[in-house]
Coordinates of C-alpha atoms and ligand atoms in Angstrom, one line a residue:
X1 CA -3.8 -26.7 17.7
X2 CA -3.4 -24.2 15.1
X3 CA -6.9 -21.2 15.9
X4 CA -7.2 -19.5 13.2
X5 CA -7.4 -15.3 14.0
X6 CA -8.5 -12.9 11.4
X7 CA -5.4 -10.6 10.6
X8 CA -6.4 -7.0 11.4
X9 CA -2.5 -6.0 10.6
X10 CA -1.4 -3.4 7.8
X11 CA -0.4 -6.6 6.0
X12 CA -0.7 -9.2 4.9
X13 CA -4.5 -8.8 5.3
X14 CA -6.7 -11.8 5.6
X15 CA -7.0 -13.9 2.2
X16 CA -9.9 -14.8 0.4
X17 CA -10.9 -18.4 -0.1
X18 CA -10.4 -17.8 -4.0
X19 CA -6.8 -17.0 -3.7
X20 CA -6.3 -19.5 -1.0
X21 CA -7.3 -21.6 -3.6
X22 CA -5.5 -20.7 -6.5
X23 CA -2.6 -21.1 -4.4
X24 CA -2.9 -24.5 -3.7
X25 CA -2.9 -25.3 -7.6
X26 CA -0.4 -27.6 -8.7
X27 CA 3.0 -25.5 -9.1
X28 CA 3.2 -25.4 -13.6
X29 CA 6.4 -24.8 -15.4
X30 CA 6.9 -20.9 -15.8
X31 CA 6.5 -20.7 -19.5
X32 CA 3.6 -23.3 -19.7
X33 CA 0.7 -21.7 -21.1
X34 CA -1.2 -21.4 -18.0
X35 CA 1.0 -19.2 -16.1
X36 CA 1.8 -17.2 -19.5
X37 CA -2.3 -16.8 -19.9
X38 CA -2.3 -16.0 -16.2
X39 CA 0.2 -13.7 -15.9
X40 CA -0.9 -12.0 -18.8
X41 CA -4.6 -11.4 -17.3
X42 CA -3.1 -10.1 -14.0
X43 CA -1.0 -7.3 -16.0
X44 CA -3.7 -6.3 -17.9
X45 CA -6.2 -6.1 -14.4
X46 CA -3.7 -4.6 -12.5
X47 CA -3.2 -1.7 -15.3
X48 CA -7.3 -1.5 -14.9
X49 CA -6.9 -1.5 -11.2
X50 CA -4.8 1.9 -11.2
X51 CA -7.0 3.4 -14.6
X52 CA -3.8 3.7 -17.5
X53 CA -4.1 2.6 -20.3
X54 CA -0.6 2.6 -21.8
X55 CA 1.8 2.3 -19.4
X56 CA 3.7 -1.2 -18.7
X57 CA 2.9 -3.6 -15.9
X58 CA 5.6 -5.2 -13.8
X59 CA 4.7 -8.0 -11.4
X60 CA 8.0 -9.1 -10.0
X61 CA 8.9 -11.5 -6.9
X62 CA 9.6 -9.3 -4.1
X63 CA 8.3 -6.8 -1.8
X64 CA 7.0 -3.3 -1.6
X65 CA 10.7 -2.2 -0.7
X66 CA 12.0 -3.6 -3.6
X67 CA 9.4 -1.6 -6.1
X68 CA 10.5 1.4 -4.0
X69 CA 14.0 0.7 -5.3
X70 CA 13.1 -0.1 -8.7
X71 CA 10.9 2.6 -9.3
X72 CA 13.8 5.1 -8.3
X73 CA 16.8 3.3 -9.9
X74 CA 15.0 3.6 -13.2
X75 CA 14.1 6.9 -13.1
X76 CA 16.7 9.1 -11.6
X77 CA 20.1 9.0 -12.7
X78 CA 23.3 9.5 -10.8
X79 CA 23.3 13.5 -10.6
X80 CA 20.3 14.2 -11.0
X81 CA 17.7 15.0 -8.2
X82 CA 14.7 12.9 -6.4
X83 CA 12.4 15.1 -4.4
X84 CA 10.8 12.6 -1.5
X85 CA 7.5 13.4 0.3
X86 CA 7.4 11.7 3.6
X87 CA 4.4 10.9 5.9
X88 CA 6.3 8.8 8.6
X89 CA 8.1 5.9 8.3
X90 CA 8.0 4.3 4.3
X91 CA 9.1 8.2 3.4
X92 CA 12.0 8.0 5.0
X93 CA 12.7 4.3 3.7
X94 CA 12.4 6.0 0.6
X95 CA 15.5 8.4 1.1
X96 CA 17.5 5.6 2.5
X97 CA 17.0 4.0 -0.7
X98 CA 17.9 6.8 -2.4
X99 CA 20.6 7.5 -0.5
X100 CA 22.3 3.8 -0.4
X101 CA 22.3 4.5 -4.9
X102 CA 23.9 8.0 -3.9
X103 CA 20.8 9.6 -5.7
X104 CA 20.6 13.6 -4.4
X105 CA 17.5 14.0 -2.7
X106 CA 15.3 16.0 -0.6
X107 CA 12.8 15.4 1.6
X108 CA 9.8 17.3 2.6
X109 CA 8.3 15.3 5.9
X110 CA 4.7 15.9 6.9
X111 CA 4.3 17.6 10.4
X112 CA 3.2 15.2 13.4
X113 CA -0.1 14.2 12.4
X114 CA -0.3 16.0 8.8
X115 CA 0.7 15.3 5.6
X116 CA 2.8 17.1 3.9
X117 CA 1.4 20.6 2.2
X118 CA 0.7 20.6 -0.9
X119 CA 1.6 24.2 -1.3
X120 CA 5.6 23.2 0.1
X121 CA 5.3 21.1 -2.6
X122 CA 4.6 23.5 -4.9
X123 CA 7.2 25.8 -3.8
X124 CA 9.8 23.6 -3.2
X125 CA 9.3 22.3 -7.2
X126 CA 8.9 26.0 -9.1
X127 CA 12.7 27.0 -7.3
X128 CA 14.4 23.5 -7.5
X129 CA 15.1 21.4 -10.6
X130 CA 13.6 17.4 -9.9
X131 CA 13.6 14.6 -11.9
X132 CA 11.2 12.9 -9.8
X133 CA 9.0 13.4 -7.0
X134 CA 8.1 10.7 -4.8
X135 CA 5.4 10.3 -2.5
X136 CA 3.7 7.7 -0.1
X137 CA 0.0 8.1 -0.3
X138 CA -0.8 6.2 3.3
X139 CA 2.2 6.1 5.4
X140 CA 1.7 2.3 7.9
X141 CA 3.3 3.6 10.2
X142 CA 1.3 7.2 11.0
X143 CA -1.9 5.8 9.1
X144 CA -1.6 9.5 6.8
X145 CA -3.0 9.6 3.8
X146 CA -1.8 12.2 1.6
X147 CA -3.6 14.1 -0.8
X148 CA -1.8 12.9 -3.8
X149 CA -4.0 14.2 -6.0
X150 CA -3.1 17.2 -5.1
X151 CA 0.9 16.6 -5.5
X152 CA 0.0 15.2 -8.8
X153 CA -1.8 18.1 -10.3
X154 CA 1.3 20.1 -9.2
X155 CA 3.8 18.0 -10.5
X156 CA 2.1 17.5 -14.1
X157 CA 3.6 18.8 -16.7
X158 CA 6.3 20.6 -14.8
X159 CA 8.8 18.1 -15.6
X160 CA 9.5 16.2 -12.8
X161 CA 8.2 12.1 -12.6
X162 CA 5.8 11.4 -10.1
X163 CA 6.0 8.5 -8.2
X164 CA 3.2 7.0 -5.9
X165 CA 4.3 4.7 -3.4
X166 CA 0.8 3.1 -2.9
X167 CA 1.6 0.1 -1.1
X168 CA -0.8 1.1 1.4
X169 CA -3.3 2.3 -0.7
X170 CA -3.4 0.8 -4.3
X171 CA -6.5 -0.7 -5.0
X172 CA -7.9 0.2 -2.1
X173 CA -8.1 4.4 -2.6
X174 CA -8.3 5.8 -5.8
X175 CA -4.9 6.1 -8.1
X176 CA -6.1 7.2 -11.7
X177 CA -2.6 7.2 -13.1
X178 CA -3.7 8.4 -17.1
X179 CA -6.2 11.3 -15.5
X180 CA -3.7 12.6 -13.0
X181 CA -0.4 12.5 -14.7
X182 CA 1.0 9.4 -12.6
X183 CA 4.9 8.2 -13.7
X184 CA 4.9 5.2 -11.6
X185 CA 2.6 3.4 -8.9
X186 CA 4.6 1.0 -7.0
X187 CA 3.1 -1.3 -4.4
X188 CA 2.4 -5.4 -3.2
X189 CA 0.6 -8.1 -3.5
X190 CA -0.2 -8.0 0.4
X191 CA -2.5 -5.0 1.3
X192 CA -5.6 -4.3 -0.5
X193 CA -5.0 -7.0 -3.3
X194 CA -5.7 -9.4 -0.2
X195 CA -3.0 -11.9 -1.9
X196 CA 0.2 -13.0 0.3
X197 CA 3.5 -11.4 0.6
X198 CA 5.8 -11.7 -2.3
X199 CA 5.6 -9.6 -5.3
X200 CA 7.0 -5.9 -6.3
X201 CA 4.1 -4.6 -8.2
X202 CA 4.7 -1.2 -10.5
X203 CA 2.8 0.2 -13.5
X204 CA 5.3 2.6 -15.4
X205 CA 3.9 5.2 -17.7
X206 CA 5.5 5.1 -21.1
X207 CA 7.6 8.7 -20.3
X208 CA 9.3 6.8 -17.3
X209 CA 9.8 3.7 -19.6
X210 CA 11.8 6.1 -22.1
X211 CA 13.9 7.3 -19.6
X212 CA 14.6 4.3 -18.4
X213 CA 15.9 3.9 -22.2
X214 CA 17.7 7.0 -22.1
X215 CA 20.1 6.0 -19.2
X216 CA 23.1 3.7 -20.6
X217 CA 23.1 1.7 -17.3
X218 CA 21.9 1.8 -13.7
X219 CA 23.3 0.5 -10.8
X220 CA 20.9 -2.7 -10.8
X221 CA 20.1 -6.3 -12.8
X222 CA 17.2 -7.8 -10.8
X223 CA 15.9 -4.2 -10.4
X224 CA 16.3 -3.1 -13.8
X225 CA 12.5 -2.7 -15.6
X226 CA 14.8 -3.3 -19.1
X227 CA 15.3 -6.9 -17.9
X228 CA 12.1 -7.5 -16.7
X229 CA 10.7 -5.8 -20.1
X230 CA 10.5 -8.3 -22.6
X231 CA 8.7 -10.8 -20.1
X232 CA 5.7 -8.6 -18.8
X233 CA 5.6 -8.4 -22.7
X234 CA 6.0 -12.1 -23.4
X235 CA 5.6 -14.4 -20.4
X236 CA 6.5 -17.4 -22.2
X237 CA 10.3 -15.6 -22.5
X238 CA 12.8 -15.9 -19.1
X239 CA 14.6 -13.5 -17.2
X240 CA 14.5 -14.9 -13.8
X241 CA 11.9 -17.6 -12.6
X242 CA 8.5 -16.0 -11.4
X243 CA 6.9 -17.2 -8.2
X244 CA 4.2 -19.4 -9.9
X245 CA 2.3 -20.0 -7.3
X246 CA 2.1 -16.5 -6.1
X247 CA 1.5 -15.2 -9.5
X248 CA -1.9 -17.1 -10.1
X249 CA -2.7 -16.1 -6.3
X250 CA -2.4 -12.7 -7.5
X251 CA -4.5 -13.4 -11.1
X252 CA -7.6 -14.3 -9.0
X253 CA -6.8 -11.0 -6.3
X254 CA -6.9 -9.0 -9.5
X255 CA -10.2 -11.0 -11.0
X256 CA -12.1 -10.6 -7.6
X257 CA -11.1 -6.6 -7.7
X258 CA -12.1 -6.2 -10.8
X259 CA -15.5 -8.1 -10.6
X260 CA -16.6 -6.0 -7.4
X261 CA -15.3 -2.9 -9.3
X262 CA -12.8 -1.0 -8.4
X263 CA -15.5 2.4 -7.6
X264 CA -17.6 -0.1 -5.9
X265 CA -14.3 -1.2 -3.9
X266 CA -13.3 2.4 -3.0
X267 CA -16.3 3.2 -1.5
X268 CA -16.7 0.0 0.2
X269 CA -13.4 1.1 1.6
X270 CA -14.2 4.5 2.7
X271 CA -17.3 2.4 4.3
X272 CA -15.2 0.2 6.4
X273 CA -12.9 3.0 8.0
X274 CA -15.8 5.0 8.8
X275 CA -17.7 2.2 10.6
X276 CA -14.3 1.1 12.7
X277 CA -13.5 4.7 13.2
X278 CA -17.0 5.4 14.8
X279 CA -16.8 2.8 17.0
X280 CA -13.5 3.4 18.2
X281 CA -14.2 7.3 18.8
X282 CA -17.4 6.1 20.8
X283 CA -14.8 3.7 22.8
X284 CA -12.9 6.9 23.3
X285 CA -10.0 6.2 21.3
X286 CA -8.1 9.1 19.2
X287 CA -6.2 8.5 15.6
X288 CA -2.8 9.7 15.2
X289 CA -3.7 12.0 11.8
X290 CA -6.1 14.6 11.7
X291 CA -9.2 14.2 10.4
X292 CA -8.7 15.4 6.6
X293 CA -5.7 12.8 6.7
X294 CA -7.4 9.5 7.9
X295 CA -6.7 6.2 5.7
X296 CA -9.3 4.5 4.7
X297 CA -7.0 1.5 4.7
X298 CA -5.5 1.1 8.1
X299 CA -5.9 3.3 11.6
X300 CA -3.4 3.7 13.6
X301 CA -4.9 4.6 17.0
X302 CA -3.9 6.3 20.4
X303 CA -4.6 4.3 23.4
X304 CA -7.0 6.4 26.1
X305 CA -5.4 6.8 29.9
X306 CA -5.9 3.0 31.3
X307 CA -4.9 0.7 28.5
X308 CA -1.9 -0.8 28.3
X309 CA -0.5 -1.8 24.9
X310 CA 0.6 -5.5 25.4
X311 CA -2.2 -6.5 27.7
X312 CA -5.0 -5.0 25.0
X313 CA -3.0 -7.1 22.0
X314 CA -3.2 -9.6 23.6
X315 CA -6.8 -9.9 24.9
X316 CA -7.5 -8.9 21.7
X317 CA -5.5 -11.9 20.1
X318 CA -7.2 -14.1 22.8
X319 CA -10.5 -12.4 21.5
X320 CA -9.9 -14.2 17.9
X321 CA -8.4 -10.8 16.4
X322 CA -4.5 -9.6 15.2
X323 CA -3.6 -5.7 15.4
X324 CA -0.8 -4.2 15.3
X325 CA 1.5 -2.5 17.6
X326 CA 3.1 1.1 16.8
X327 CA 7.0 1.8 14.9
X328 CA 9.3 4.0 16.0
X329 CA 8.1 6.7 18.4
X330 CA 4.3 5.3 18.4
X331 CA 5.4 1.8 20.1
X332 CA 3.3 1.3 23.0
X333 CA 1.5 4.6 22.5
X334 CA -0.7 3.2 19.7
X335 CA -2.1 0.0 17.4
X336 CA -2.6 0.0 14.2
X337 CA -5.3 -2.1 12.7
X338 CA -5.5 -2.9 8.8
X339 CA -9.1 -2.8 7.3
X340 CA -8.3 -3.2 3.5
X341 CA -8.7 -6.1 0.7
X342 CA -11.0 -8.2 1.0
X343 CA -12.4 -8.0 4.1
X344 CA -16.4 -9.2 4.7
X345 CA -19.4 -7.2 6.6
X346 CA -19.0 -10.0 9.0
X347 CA -15.4 -10.3 9.3
X348 CA -15.9 -6.4 10.7
X349 CA -18.6 -6.9 13.0
X350 CA -16.3 -9.9 14.6
X351 CA -13.9 -7.6 14.9
X352 CA -15.5 -4.8 16.2
X353 CA -17.8 -7.1 18.7
X354 CA -13.9 -8.8 20.0
X355 CA -12.8 -5.2 20.6
X356 CA -16.0 -4.4 22.8
X357 CA -15.1 -7.5 24.5
X358 CA -11.3 -6.7 25.1
X359 CA -12.2 -3.7 26.4
X360 CA -14.6 -5.1 29.0
X361 CA -11.8 -8.2 30.1
X362 CA -9.5 -5.4 30.1
X363 CA -11.5 -3.3 32.6
X364 CA -11.6 -0.7 30.4
X365 CA -15.4 1.4 31.0
X366 CA -13.9 4.4 28.4
X367 CA -16.8 6.5 27.4
X368 CA -19.2 3.5 26.7
X369 CA -22.5 5.5 26.5
X370 CA -25.4 3.4 28.1
X371 CA -26.5 2.6 24.5
X372 CA -23.2 0.5 24.4
X373 CA -24.5 -1.0 27.7
X374 CA -21.1 -0.8 29.1
X375 CA -19.5 -4.0 27.3
X376 CA -20.0 -7.2 28.6
Ligands
LIG1 N1 5.7 1.6 1.4 C1 4.6 1.5 2.6 C2 3.8 2.8 2.7 C3 4.6 0.3 3.2 O1 3.5 0.2 4.1 C4 5.3 -0.9 2.9 C5 4.8 -2.1 4.1 N2 4.7 -2.2 5.0 C6 6.5 -0.8 2.4 C7 6.6 0.2 1.6 C8 7.6 -1.9 2.1 O2 6.6 -2.4 2.0 P1 7.5 -4.4 1.9 O3 7.3 -4.7 3.4 O4 6.5 -5.4 1.2 O5 8.8 -4.2 1.6

C-alpha cells in the first residue's frame, strides 16, 4: 500500500493540491492558447517573484544544473574569467561546469561553517578582471546561506555580471534583482516554488542578454538563451517541445506565491525556520552553519552523541517524515531537513511531533527538559 509520507528533504518539496490538480489536466498542444497564456503568466509572475521589471525570464525543461550551465555559458566567453563564491557542494558544481567548458575560473570557498566573507570578494574583484561573479545563495549540502545582498552591493557597478544560484532560495528568501543589480537569478521548480522537479528557471538582465548577443557563438544549443528568447517572448513559437503539464503546474505554483505575497512568504519561511530550529536545539541537536549563516529554507542538523543516522532517518520515516542524509564529508553526521515551499502549519506541527516520537522510540532522551515531558 502506498503510504504517503511528509517529504521534508531539501527538494523536491511537498506539492500543494492546487499544483497537483493542474498537473493532472489533459496534456494540451504546446502551441495551444491554453499553454501560451499559462506560460506567459508564469513568465510574468516569475519576474515579480525576483523583483525584476525589465529582464527576460526563461522557463525550460531541465533542472537547476541546466540553469547553472545556461547562466555561465551565456555570459562568459572562452578566455574570460569567472569568480565563483562557493558555500559548498553546489559552488563546487559551478566550478565543474565552468571547467567542463574550458572557462577560466577562480573559486572563493567559504570556511567550514561560514559563507565567503564579503571582504574577500571585495579584495578579489578589486585586483582582478572578472566577467562574472557567481554565488550560491543557499548551499543545500551545508545549509549555509550567503550574505547575497552584500555580495551584490560589492559587484554592482564594477562591471562583472552577478549571477545568483537561487535553487535553494528563490521564492523563499528575498532576492531583489533590480534593486540589488543582479544579472541572473537561476533556480529550479522543485524547492521554494513547491512544484515537482523538471524545470530550469532563470531571469536574466537586459545587460546580460546584450552580452550574449555580442558573442558570435557559444558552446551550446539547447542552453543557448538566444534560441529560447523568441519562445519566451511569444510562446506560440517552437524551439523544443516544452513540458506542457509541468509548465501548467509551475504557473499555478507562481500564482500561489503571489497570492501569499512575496514579503509574507519570506517572513513565513523565516518563522518556520525559527520554530524548527528552536525545537531541534531543545532536543540537543546543533547546526552545521554558524548562526548568521543559517538558512530559512533548510536545516543541516548535526546528530548529538548517541543518535545513529540510519536508524534515526528510518524511524523518522516510519513516523511519517522523510528527511535526507548528509552529502560528501557530512554523510552519516547530519540529516538535512527542508522547510521551504508551501508547507502548512499543520505539516510543521506534524513533523515536530514525529521528531519527538522518533527520538523517544530510538531511546534518545537528549536535552528533553521537564516541560517537554521526555518524549512519549
Ligand atoms: N544549486 C543548488 C544550490 C542546489 O541545491 C541544487 C540541487 N539541490 C542545484 C544547484 C542543482 O539542481 P538540480 O538538482 O535541479 O539539477
